[in-house]
Amino acid sequence: MEKIKSLADLKKIRDNVQTKIDLREKSEHPESLIQIRVAMATCGIAAGSKETMNYFLNHLEENGIEAVVTQTGCMGYCFAEPTVEITKPGKEPIVFGHVNCEKAEEIIQKYLKHDELVEGIIPVNYQSI
Amino acid sequence: MSYKMHILVCGGTGCRASASKSIICRLEECLKDRALEDEVQVIATGCFGFCEKGPIVKIMPDNTFYVQVKPEDADEIIDEHIIKGRKVERLLYKDPEKKATVTDSKHMEFYKKQLRIALRNCGFIDPENIEECIGRDGYTALAKCLTEMTPEEVIDEIKRSGLRGRGGGGFPTGLKWEFARKYQSDQKYVVCNADEGDPGAFMDRSIMEGDPHSVIEAMAICGYSIGASKGLVYIRAEYPLAIERLRIAIEQAEQYGLLGDHILGSDFNFHIEIRYGAGAFVCGEETALIHSMEGHRGEPTTKPPFPAESGYLQKPTNVNNVETLANVPVILNKGAEWFASIGTERSKGTKVFALAGKINNVGLIEVPMGTTLREVIYEIGGGIKNGKKFKAVQTGGPSGGCLTEKHLDTPIDFDNLLAAGSMMGSGGMIVMDEDDCMVAVAKFYLEFIVEESCGKCSPCRIGNKRLLEILTRITEGKGTMEDLEHLRNLSHVIKDTALCGLGQTSPNPVLSTLENFYDEYVAHIRDHKCPAGKCKALLSYRIDPQLCVGCTLCARNCPVDAIIGERKEAHFIDTTKCIKCGTCKDKCKFNAISAG
């Protein structure tokens, strides 16, 4: 290990590590961040939700979007897997269907960055208690 | 590729005792079996504070809080939660009041009122990895001091923050540093007092186990401000895990150039060594601690001279407690004004308390100064166990006193507790319910003091022994009303004449119980009764013939066959045979047996 010689070096390590423990920091205050929940039940996984989730995880940072990506169970929209529910702070959750990697990119570019809605929104057909 | 999920497992002493280490192993094995080891990271952290329900496992990013996890639950957590995204319902925390399951820690009453400054990293980072600490702004305060601030400015910042010593005395930390800076010497020392000796207190241990770097960083900052290049941590040998983590942390800090010579390219040198104590209570007193480190008997000496003038090896020495130090880096990062905005007028910041005794949520909590005892006991602590009635709370360890119902709404700070006849001490809080006898409680603390008194001065060595003898007489029903006068007088003599702070405060448990529970003392002496039913010599068990249905359960469970009676007829206790073990009372389903 090279010794840290200056404040700048220390800050470099800090910033580097911060991205690694970022996940924990964000999880402490999820309501202030965009929450992306990927349905990962059997049907979702079979339809490729794992790739979708990975796509979000890998491409959010390079687009400068701060979000918490979690997985969840079956949302019930098996006809439209992979499904993804996105909650922006202070807004109602929106569920997107048939989200493959291309769709994920579109969601990132349009909805997450510019608040533009994209095709494929599933109307929420139930209330949860 | 960074990890998608983090599993935080408590690796503090409490949870380790309930097999948290095997939980970690099992989780890692399960992840490996399912080829998930590159996607999910398992981290052993410090104490989460919710020791009552340990071991704790927390899953990020969905912030799920699992309690009382066993190694064999690991498979289910991985298969259900990690792979399928379904929370394992049966391991979630259930709110005892509302009977509802709580999925994440933010919604738990236990965490709602807490503000974690000293414990900021406990239960969040891996204490054995310096980089995680750096990622949470570790060592930036030290860097700031070395590059942007003069030692005087650092001391001024600490003074303005209003930080007071968390070890018990509550002496202003900045002032202490200023004294140590004032004395000229070729060598000065920074000592971290990690000798936590109060029964029931374990915050210092938890900080060293969960965030050792904050202590190291603060010691270096203190060294820079007072002009010391050597630091010593005095820690009791019975804290093996804290010692281990501290050792690893010191090693890593040296490797990273954050301890040693020319720290961060500056001219400042600072080295830290660990000194082991044998766990004597008196060695928490700073002069006794210094003597013990020098290899002499752990006995206090009169002050002045204060350690700031002549301490370790007769050199100027600054002694601070672990929790005090853990606050220092945050103050420098966030500013004195921020810190001073928290708390009460004369007690700033937060205080960590170790909740113990008859309380639902036994554990470690950190609240802003000025929080009331009621909030701590009923909201955070979840109230008294088994729905019993609150009787008293003992704060400040053997030097403190008992507070009662009437003190429940007192905001907790250094001055209020002192005014109420107790003290802050290191922050142990032992809650007592209606079944606790206050004379026996006072006796318990006196036993501790008699055992731990170093014996150097006669008021403490002989005086406390006499106090204990009187208390023992009272609990055996042989006390007289004059004994109460003797207790009071002798206590005041010890208070006025003992050599060190520990001796001077040792009669506090007697004085405060006499003050608040005088009737209970009188009941022992005049009526030969222990109202709480604790003092065996004063007890006799009795079966109410009206309530007894003759089920024979008590007779079958009595270890000495002292209960006689025919089936379906009222039973009797032969008091000559009875050993007062209380088994019959516990077994009776009809509440027919009473003690008194």
XYZ file of C-alpha atoms in Angstrom:
725
model
C 0.000 0.000 0.000
C 1.291 3.362 -1.077
C 1.154 5.879 1.750
C -1.315 8.714 1.481
C 0.721 11.873 1.067
C -1.818 14.623 0.776
C -5.387 15.699 1.310
C -6.006 15.245 -2.420
C -4.888 11.604 -2.233
C -7.158 10.999 0.724
C -10.096 12.532 -1.111
C -9.380 10.378 -4.145
C -9.639 7.213 -2.041
C -12.711 8.569 -0.335
C -14.535 9.259 -3.586
C -13.527 5.895 -4.914
C -14.861 4.038 -1.872
C -17.925 6.196 -1.658
C -19.277 4.704 -4.875
C -18.883 1.275 -3.281
C -20.731 2.050 -0.060
C -23.085 4.423 -1.820
C -25.660 1.664 -1.959
C -25.830 1.624 1.846
C -25.948 5.419 2.172
C -28.791 5.694 -0.299
C -30.777 2.888 1.299
C -30.944 4.899 4.503
C -33.008 7.579 2.750
C -34.739 5.851 -0.156
C -37.617 8.350 -0.252
C -35.379 11.159 -1.464
C -34.113 9.185 -4.452
C -35.569 7.581 -7.535
C -36.544 4.019 -6.681
C -36.453 1.399 -9.391
C -37.974 -1.933 -8.513
C -37.495 -4.789 -10.915
C -39.942 -7.694 -10.663
C -37.786 -10.749 -10.202
C -40.150 -13.648 -9.721
C -39.709 -16.806 -11.758
C -41.627 -15.441 -14.732
C -39.695 -12.168 -14.635
C -36.335 -13.901 -14.460
C -37.347 -16.228 -17.312
C -38.288 -13.188 -19.397
C -34.893 -11.598 -18.802
C -35.417 -9.259 -15.859
C -31.924 -10.043 -14.611
C -30.407 -8.462 -17.707
C -32.751 -5.515 -17.278
C -31.692 -5.032 -13.685
C -28.033 -5.266 -14.602
C -28.592 -2.748 -17.367
C -30.047 -0.245 -14.941
C -27.295 -0.845 -12.418
C -24.553 -0.397 -14.978
C -25.970 2.544 -16.885
C -27.488 4.798 -14.234
C -24.172 6.043 -12.986
C -22.773 6.972 -16.361
C -25.938 8.986 -16.952
C -25.494 10.750 -13.634
C -28.749 9.449 -12.166
C -28.896 8.684 -8.453
C -31.294 5.865 -7.825
C -31.855 2.819 -5.671
C -32.338 -0.337 -7.690
C -34.030 -3.155 -5.829
C -35.641 -6.379 -6.819
C -39.083 -7.395 -5.824
C -41.403 -10.338 -6.225
C -44.135 -10.902 -8.775
C -46.162 -7.782 -9.458
C -48.857 -9.739 -11.232
C -48.307 -8.368 -14.734
C -46.955 -11.649 -16.043
C -48.134 -10.792 -19.544
C -45.744 -7.885 -19.698
C -42.550 -9.201 -18.108
C -39.982 -7.931 -17.415
C -41.836 -5.281 -15.456
C -40.229 -2.377 -13.657
C -41.816 0.008 -11.182
C -40.281 3.461 -10.948
C -41.044 5.920 -8.147
C -39.676 9.426 -8.444
C -39.511 11.363 -5.176
C -42.917 12.823 -4.362
C -44.617 11.134 -7.319
C -46.886 8.172 -7.797
C -45.158 4.978 -8.888
C -45.323 4.112 -12.589
C -45.065 0.559 -13.857
C -43.422 -0.107 -17.215
C -43.917 -3.402 -19.052
C -41.759 -5.381 -21.480
C -38.614 -3.657 -20.276
C -35.686 -5.180 -22.106
C -32.312 -3.462 -22.283
C -33.395 -1.205 -25.162
C -36.505 -0.148 -23.304
C -34.421 0.426 -20.193
C -32.189 2.782 -22.118
C -35.228 4.653 -23.408
C -36.605 4.960 -19.876
C -33.292 6.288 -18.636
C -32.986 8.847 -21.423
C -36.590 9.991 -21.498
C -38.406 9.399 -18.221
C -35.586 9.518 -15.724
C -33.723 12.402 -17.319
C -36.477 14.543 -18.781
C -39.690 13.354 -17.162
C -41.034 12.361 -20.589
C -43.294 9.347 -20.479
C -42.603 6.453 -22.829
C -44.769 3.761 -24.404
C -45.550 0.684 -22.406
C -46.940 2.022 -19.165
C -49.192 -0.433 -17.410
C -52.112 1.099 -15.562
C -51.934 -0.035 -11.967
C -54.948 -2.272 -11.503
C -54.906 -2.823 -7.774
C -54.325 -1.100 -4.498
C -51.991 -2.445 -1.868
C -52.636 -2.217 1.817
C -18.612 -4.302 -11.372
C -19.797 -3.281 -7.955
C -22.025 -5.346 -5.706
C -25.764 -5.159 -6.247
C -26.727 -5.967 -2.711
C -25.027 -5.712 0.637
C -25.816 -7.960 3.565
C -24.732 -6.331 6.828
C -24.320 -8.728 9.724
C -23.641 -7.470 13.241
C -20.194 -8.521 14.371
C -20.286 -6.917 17.816
C -19.558 -8.957 20.929
C -23.239 -9.455 21.775
C -24.276 -10.809 18.391
C -21.067 -12.798 18.052
C -22.005 -14.601 21.228
C -25.173 -15.688 19.409
C -23.256 -17.127 16.476
C -23.193 -14.182 14.079
C -19.840 -15.417 12.820
C -21.349 -18.684 11.609
C -24.202 -16.719 10.020
C -21.623 -14.853 7.948
C -19.859 -18.079 6.950
C -23.142 -19.739 6.034
C -24.317 -16.724 3.998
C -21.049 -16.671 2.100
C -21.255 -20.405 1.417
C -24.827 -20.076 0.165
C -23.879 -17.210 -2.122
C -21.000 -19.218 -3.506
C -23.217 -22.239 -4.166
C -25.556 -20.062 -6.170
C -22.745 -18.218 -7.972
C -23.802 -14.923 -6.457
C -20.591 -14.082 -4.625
C -19.721 -11.343 -7.114
C -23.138 -9.745 -6.869
C -23.845 -9.786 -3.165
C -21.380 -8.642 -0.532
C -21.504 -9.843 3.072
C -20.074 -7.370 5.575
C -19.410 -7.863 9.279
C -20.173 -4.533 10.939
C -20.111 -3.143 14.456
C -23.037 -3.057 16.850
C -26.480 -1.985 15.584
C -27.549 -1.285 19.152
C -30.640 -3.474 19.062
C -28.921 -6.149 21.118
C -32.193 -7.445 22.601
C -33.079 -9.103 19.317
C -29.627 -10.046 18.043
C -28.097 -11.310 15.878
C -29.151 -8.594 13.463
C -28.914 -8.957 9.673
C -29.661 -5.957 7.489
C -30.109 -6.171 3.738
C -29.366 -3.204 1.526
C -30.617 -1.532 -0.671
C -34.142 -2.312 0.514
C -33.127 -1.669 4.139
C -34.700 -4.848 5.473
C -34.006 -5.478 9.141
C -33.952 -9.115 10.231
C -33.767 -10.025 13.915
C -32.719 -13.102 15.891
C -31.263 -14.750 12.820
C -29.762 -18.223 13.145
C -27.073 -19.727 10.906
C -29.639 -22.160 9.486
C -31.773 -19.220 8.288
C -29.065 -18.225 5.810
C -30.325 -20.459 2.993
C -33.843 -19.072 3.235
C -32.612 -15.473 3.260
C -30.560 -16.063 0.120
C -33.180 -18.101 -1.746
C -36.201 -16.043 -0.832
C -34.941 -12.513 -0.325
C -31.846 -12.261 -2.480
C -32.937 -14.414 -5.400
C -36.712 -14.004 -5.445
C -37.039 -10.649 -3.753
C -39.523 -11.857 -1.135
C -38.865 -10.813 2.439
C -38.620 -13.599 4.991
C -41.634 -12.648 7.053
C -40.866 -14.706 10.145
C -37.484 -13.028 10.682
C -38.803 -9.480 10.534
C -39.145 -7.420 13.723
C -42.608 -7.381 15.232
C -43.675 -4.269 17.074
C -44.822 -5.596 20.454
C -47.379 -2.790 20.875
C -48.971 -2.710 17.448
C -48.382 -6.383 16.721
C -47.395 -5.462 13.168
C -44.226 -6.522 11.418
C -41.788 -3.746 10.657
C -39.651 -4.288 7.611
C -37.065 -1.564 7.828
C -35.216 0.104 10.646
C -36.551 3.577 9.829
C -39.986 2.588 11.043
C -38.881 1.018 14.295
C -39.691 2.985 17.461
C -36.241 2.020 18.668
C -34.499 4.083 15.979
C -36.987 6.928 15.463
C -35.748 9.245 18.203
C -32.094 8.386 17.910
C -29.421 10.653 16.506
C -26.192 8.847 15.929
C -22.993 10.882 16.037
C -20.542 8.804 18.053
C -22.138 5.626 16.725
C -22.430 6.987 13.165
C -20.450 4.169 11.593
C -21.420 1.348 13.933
C -23.535 -1.129 12.040
C -22.753 0.583 8.762
C -19.150 -0.089 7.822
C -16.760 -2.984 8.039
C -14.538 -1.925 10.953
C -11.673 -4.049 9.691
C -11.437 -2.167 6.410
C -9.981 1.332 6.624
C -11.248 2.252 3.158
C -14.888 1.921 4.210
C -14.130 4.364 7.004
C -12.396 6.755 4.601
C -15.462 6.506 2.375
C -17.473 7.895 5.279
C -15.192 10.942 5.612
C -12.780 9.177 7.951
C -9.490 11.055 8.413
C -10.685 14.131 6.509
C -10.923 15.992 9.817
C -7.312 15.105 10.577
C -6.282 16.190 7.079
C -8.168 19.446 7.528
C -6.401 20.135 10.839
C -2.964 19.389 9.424
C -3.368 21.452 6.284
C -5.707 24.290 7.141
C -5.774 24.837 10.891
C -3.339 25.804 13.615
C -3.423 23.806 16.865
C -4.990 26.813 18.603
C -7.758 26.931 16.022
C -8.512 23.233 16.539
C -8.743 23.713 20.317
C -10.912 26.758 19.828
C -13.273 24.800 17.583
C -13.628 22.038 20.181
C -14.158 24.633 22.917
C -16.870 26.393 20.948
C -18.630 23.108 20.228
C -19.300 22.699 23.956
C -18.171 19.051 23.948
C -17.880 17.675 27.489
C -16.151 14.488 28.643
C -18.394 11.469 28.144
C -16.587 9.261 30.657
C -18.505 10.581 33.624
C -17.136 13.870 34.871
C -18.388 16.040 32.031
C -15.321 18.289 31.996
C -15.133 20.547 28.894
C -12.870 18.750 26.421
C -11.525 21.861 24.691
C -10.427 23.305 28.032
C -8.641 20.079 28.905
C -6.747 20.225 25.598
C -5.849 23.843 26.194
C -4.297 23.019 29.600
C -2.248 20.209 28.078
C -1.075 22.510 25.278
C 0.006 25.203 27.760
C 2.660 23.084 29.507
C 5.998 22.962 27.721
C 7.771 19.624 27.483
C 9.978 17.585 25.157
C 7.344 14.849 25.131
C 3.596 14.872 25.724
C 1.059 12.055 25.619
C -2.502 11.538 24.435
C -4.261 8.778 26.354
C -7.519 7.166 25.359
C -9.365 5.856 28.385
C -11.015 2.643 27.228
C -11.253 1.106 30.673
C -15.043 1.208 30.743
C -15.777 -0.250 34.159
C -19.352 0.675 35.088
C -21.578 -2.363 35.384
C -23.966 -2.368 32.439
C -22.104 0.110 30.222
C -20.699 -1.071 26.897
C -20.703 1.943 24.574
C -16.942 2.362 24.499
C -16.480 -1.261 23.606
C -19.046 -0.971 20.832
C -17.405 2.118 19.364
C -14.002 0.451 19.311
C -15.502 -2.652 17.764
C -17.617 -0.838 15.223
C -15.595 2.231 14.326
C -12.051 2.090 15.718
C -10.719 4.598 13.192
C -12.766 7.459 14.630
C -10.911 6.991 17.926
C -7.515 6.801 16.229
C -8.227 9.868 14.112
C -9.383 11.866 17.134
C -6.287 10.886 19.112
C -4.088 12.127 16.295
C -6.063 15.377 16.136
C -5.639 15.793 19.879
C -1.910 15.069 19.530
C -1.619 17.759 16.881
C -3.428 20.309 19.036
C -1.587 19.731 22.305
C 1.782 19.007 20.708
C 2.061 15.292 21.463
C 3.567 12.689 19.175
C 2.600 9.618 21.174
C -0.775 8.139 21.902
C -1.690 5.316 24.252
C -4.950 3.417 24.409
C -5.587 1.964 27.858
C -8.024 -0.879 27.323
C -9.114 -3.722 29.557
C -7.875 -7.129 28.476
C -11.377 -8.555 28.834
C -12.369 -6.788 25.586
C -10.597 -9.136 23.149
C -12.635 -8.238 20.072
C -12.224 -4.488 20.616
C -8.467 -4.980 21.071
C -8.252 -7.062 17.897
C -10.158 -4.507 15.797
C -8.166 -1.636 17.272
C -4.926 -3.413 16.484
C -5.994 -4.020 12.881
C -7.105 -0.392 12.587
C -3.784 0.962 13.893
C -1.879 -1.281 11.489
C -3.975 -0.168 8.527
C -3.701 3.494 9.445
C 0.077 3.106 9.552
C 0.107 1.412 6.146
C -1.940 4.226 4.666
C 0.326 6.852 6.165
C -2.410 8.184 8.434
C -0.374 7.329 11.519
C 3.386 7.386 11.858
C 5.928 9.956 10.707
C 5.059 12.850 8.399
C 1.336 12.191 8.330
C -0.177 13.277 5.000
C 3.119 14.810 3.971
C 3.192 17.217 6.930
C 5.738 17.552 9.732
C 3.362 15.989 12.219
C 4.315 12.583 13.657
C 1.990 10.470 15.732
C 2.268 6.881 16.952
C -0.287 4.886 18.920
C 0.359 1.966 21.257
C -2.082 -0.192 23.171
C -1.757 -0.773 26.922
C -3.765 -3.529 28.567
C -5.518 -3.147 31.883
C -6.601 -5.999 34.118
C -10.123 -4.666 34.476
C -9.938 -2.815 37.774
C -12.737 -0.288 38.228
C -10.449 2.297 39.843
C -8.184 2.354 36.771
C -10.866 4.330 34.964
C -9.868 7.220 37.203
C -7.245 9.092 35.205
C -4.433 9.255 37.766
C -4.869 5.564 38.658
C -4.965 4.737 34.948
C -1.674 6.536 34.396
C -0.024 4.714 37.295
C -1.250 1.413 35.954
C 0.235 2.220 32.525
C 3.552 3.053 34.153
C 3.603 -0.396 35.707
C 2.716 0.718 39.210
C -0.279 -0.233 41.318
C -3.506 1.169 39.946
C -4.054 3.727 42.694
C -5.165 7.321 42.333
C -3.201 10.303 43.587
C -4.510 13.677 44.631
C -4.961 16.372 41.993
C -3.287 18.821 41.461
C -0.985 18.187 39.775
C -3.400 17.373 37.000
C -2.249 14.976 34.269
C -2.135 17.972 31.913
C 0.851 19.163 33.922
C 2.412 15.930 35.111
C 0.899 12.691 33.870
C 2.345 9.619 32.199
C 6.070 9.446 33.097
C 5.641 12.902 34.662
C 5.027 14.423 31.223
C 1.988 16.502 30.254
C -0.782 14.051 29.384
C -4.298 14.445 28.081
C -6.775 11.696 28.956
C -10.062 11.420 27.049
C -12.732 8.772 27.023
C -13.530 6.749 23.863
C -16.979 8.253 23.256
C -15.642 11.791 23.713
C -12.979 11.130 21.092
C -15.472 9.595 18.663
C -17.299 12.949 18.577
C -14.187 14.972 17.690
C -13.811 14.224 13.934
C -17.488 15.007 13.290
C -17.220 18.334 15.111
C -14.296 19.370 12.942
C -15.978 18.210 9.741
C -19.369 19.735 10.399
C -18.314 22.691 12.512
C -18.657 23.676 16.162
C -21.896 25.567 15.501
C -23.591 22.482 14.103
C -22.619 20.446 17.161
C -23.592 23.196 19.581
C -27.028 23.403 17.980
C -27.815 19.911 19.297
C -28.595 19.334 22.956
C -29.344 21.570 25.918
C -27.866 24.844 27.053
C -24.910 23.430 28.939
C -24.710 19.922 27.504
C -24.152 19.822 23.774
C -24.431 17.004 21.284
C -25.663 13.506 21.964
C -25.063 10.812 24.555
C -24.873 7.082 24.114
C -26.724 5.020 26.709
C -26.574 1.312 27.353
C -30.073 0.170 28.264
C -30.193 -2.823 30.551
C -32.361 -4.408 33.206
C -36.132 -4.863 33.074
C -36.648 -3.114 29.772
C -37.972 -4.546 26.520
C -35.332 -3.246 24.125
C -32.047 -3.906 25.831
C -29.360 -2.287 23.733
C -27.254 0.674 22.809
C -28.871 3.975 21.908
C -27.693 7.483 21.110
C -29.999 10.439 21.714
C -29.590 14.227 21.736
C -28.946 15.663 25.195
C -32.219 16.877 26.630
C -34.237 13.804 25.655
C -36.374 12.809 28.634
C -36.052 9.580 30.575
C -39.627 8.772 29.601
C -38.772 8.956 25.894
C -35.727 6.761 26.428
C -37.463 4.150 28.561
C -40.919 3.995 27.020
C -40.460 4.999 23.375
C -36.979 3.823 22.484
C -36.704 1.173 25.165
C -40.205 -0.135 24.498
C -41.305 0.031 28.140
C -40.938 -2.362 31.038
C -40.694 -6.100 30.500
C -43.814 -8.237 30.979
C -46.037 -5.184 31.457
C -44.750 -4.586 34.996
C -44.646 -1.230 36.708
C -41.609 1.042 36.419
C -39.918 1.637 39.743
C -36.549 3.271 39.194
C -33.711 3.719 36.769
C -30.127 3.622 37.920
C -27.851 5.913 35.929
C -24.153 6.579 36.223
C -23.094 3.168 37.522
C -21.778 2.768 41.068
C -21.149 6.531 41.254
C -24.673 7.410 40.218
C -28.037 7.122 41.793
C -31.577 5.924 41.301
C -34.161 8.118 39.646
C -37.855 7.498 40.084
C -41.211 8.141 38.479
C -41.057 11.838 39.369
C -37.864 12.268 37.355
C -39.242 10.654 34.202
C -39.862 13.944 32.443
C -36.521 15.469 33.333
C -34.499 16.227 30.197
C -31.309 14.183 30.462
C -28.123 16.234 30.604
C -25.104 16.539 32.885
C -26.567 19.210 35.164
C -30.127 17.903 35.428
C -29.007 14.434 36.422
C -26.687 15.885 39.037
C -29.485 18.055 40.381
C -31.733 14.997 40.591
C -29.189 13.253 42.812
C -27.646 10.990 40.205
C -25.116 11.600 37.472
C -24.486 11.007 33.797
C -21.540 8.726 34.411
C -20.529 6.802 31.376
C -24.144 6.205 30.359
C -25.223 2.887 31.799
C -28.969 2.803 32.460
C -30.339 -0.053 34.486
C -34.100 -0.119 34.638
C -35.847 -1.619 37.640
C -39.442 -2.733 38.048
C -41.748 -3.346 41.009
C -40.027 -6.657 41.789
C -36.691 -5.027 42.566
C -35.836 -4.236 46.168
C -34.037 -0.909 46.382
C -32.145 -1.834 49.546
C -30.813 -4.873 47.720
C -29.885 -2.657 44.753
C -27.906 -0.316 46.997
C -26.282 -3.377 48.529
C -25.358 -4.714 45.089
C -23.508 -1.509 44.180
C -21.801 -1.373 47.569
C -20.604 -4.957 47.067
C -19.124 -3.843 43.769
C -17.420 -0.839 45.382
C -16.034 -2.864 48.285
C -14.636 -5.378 45.812
C -13.146 -2.705 43.554
C -11.902 -0.172 46.107
C -8.154 0.127 45.675
C -7.706 0.505 49.430
C -5.439 3.486 49.385
C -7.612 5.816 51.457
C -9.454 4.699 54.573
C -12.821 6.427 53.949
C -13.357 4.333 50.840
C -11.678 1.130 52.057
C -13.224 0.977 55.543
C -16.187 3.306 55.196
C -17.771 1.429 52.310
C -17.202 -1.873 54.065
C -19.145 -0.541 57.083
C -21.920 0.736 54.774
C -22.188 -2.710 53.245
C -22.384 -4.342 56.683
C -25.244 -2.072 57.704
C -27.088 -2.740 54.445
C -26.609 -6.481 54.850
C -28.055 -6.240 58.375
C -31.078 -4.399 57.047
C -31.749 -6.911 54.287
C -31.603 -9.677 56.898
C -34.190 -7.946 59.027
C -31.716 -7.130 61.795
C -31.435 -3.410 61.158
C -32.430 -0.649 63.534
C -33.723 2.852 62.868
C -30.388 4.229 64.095
C -28.738 2.340 61.235
C -30.423 4.694 58.788
C -28.831 7.665 60.537
C -25.461 5.907 60.479
C -25.836 5.159 56.783
C -26.496 8.778 56.023
C -23.728 10.210 58.203
C -21.116 7.754 57.063
C -22.043 8.342 53.421
C -21.465 12.062 53.826
C -18.124 11.491 55.524
C -16.968 9.267 52.658
C -18.179 11.815 50.131
C -16.198 14.580 51.803
C -12.997 12.748 52.602
C -12.284 10.055 49.986
C -9.220 10.605 47.855
C -10.463 10.197 44.308
C -13.601 10.869 42.318
C -14.695 7.261 42.499
C -14.457 7.132 46.290
C -16.220 10.455 46.676
C -19.182 9.263 44.638
C -19.291 5.683 45.956
C -22.023 6.290 48.583
C -24.349 7.780 45.945
C -26.418 4.614 45.457
C -27.078 4.542 49.218
C -27.927 8.228 49.472
C -30.235 8.283 46.471
C -32.156 5.165 47.516
C -32.456 6.545 51.061
C -33.809 9.759 49.621
C -36.238 8.220 47.149
C -37.172 4.949 48.835
C -36.995 5.732 52.554
C -40.220 3.800 53.161
C -38.705 0.671 51.784
C -35.812 0.881 54.246
C -38.295 1.429 57.077
C -40.363 -1.569 55.975
C -37.285 -3.774 56.210
C -36.420 -2.510 59.674
C -39.718 -1.917 61.423
C -42.016 -4.440 59.759
C -39.355 -7.010 58.871
C -40.816 -7.102 55.387
C -39.303 -6.694 51.934
C -42.061 -5.006 49.888
C -40.593 -6.251 46.603
C -40.248 -9.787 47.912
C -36.549 -9.993 47.107
C -34.765 -10.229 50.458
C -34.904 -13.922 51.249
C -34.372 -13.633 54.983
C -37.524 -11.553 55.282
C -39.731 -13.707 53.145
C -42.190 -16.363 54.044
C -44.333 -18.127 51.473
C -47.984 -18.737 52.181
C -50.759 -20.581 50.391
C -54.153 -18.953 50.460
C -56.530 -21.809 51.375
C -59.420 -20.005 49.657
C -57.646 -19.910 46.307
C -55.854 -23.264 46.444
C -57.707 -25.968 44.546
C -55.385 -28.767 45.569
C -53.938 -29.509 42.142
C -50.677 -30.697 43.820
C -48.532 -28.981 41.178
C -46.617 -26.991 43.819
C -46.053 -30.011 46.019
C -44.681 -31.996 43.090
C -42.271 -29.203 42.148
C -41.036 -28.326 45.633
C -37.373 -29.393 45.768
C -37.436 -30.001 49.529
C -40.939 -31.505 49.904
C -42.044 -28.687 52.157
C -45.605 -28.581 50.834
C -48.165 -30.886 52.361
C -51.802 -31.471 51.513
C -54.249 -33.952 50.031
C -55.466 -33.898 46.449
C -58.294 -31.447 45.848
C -57.780 -29.935 49.281
C -55.925 -26.770 50.260
C -52.174 -27.235 50.720
C -49.826 -25.849 53.376
C -46.155 -24.871 53.429
C -43.990 -26.234 56.201
C -41.931 -23.133 56.962
C -39.282 -25.094 58.838
C -38.433 -26.994 55.665
C -39.044 -24.189 53.117
C -35.864 -22.807 51.487
C -37.749 -19.867 49.915
C -36.745 -20.722 46.376
C -40.032 -19.396 44.961
C -40.617 -22.369 42.635
C -44.111 -22.987 44.048
C -45.154 -19.380 43.441
C -43.939 -19.541 39.840
C -45.704 -22.851 39.205
C -49.098 -22.070 40.797
C -51.720 -21.442 38.143
C -54.274 -20.021 40.569
C -52.226 -17.229 42.159
C -52.766 -18.900 45.500
C -49.189 -18.536 46.727
C -47.874 -15.218 47.987
C -44.574 -14.113 49.430
C -44.182 -11.414 51.989
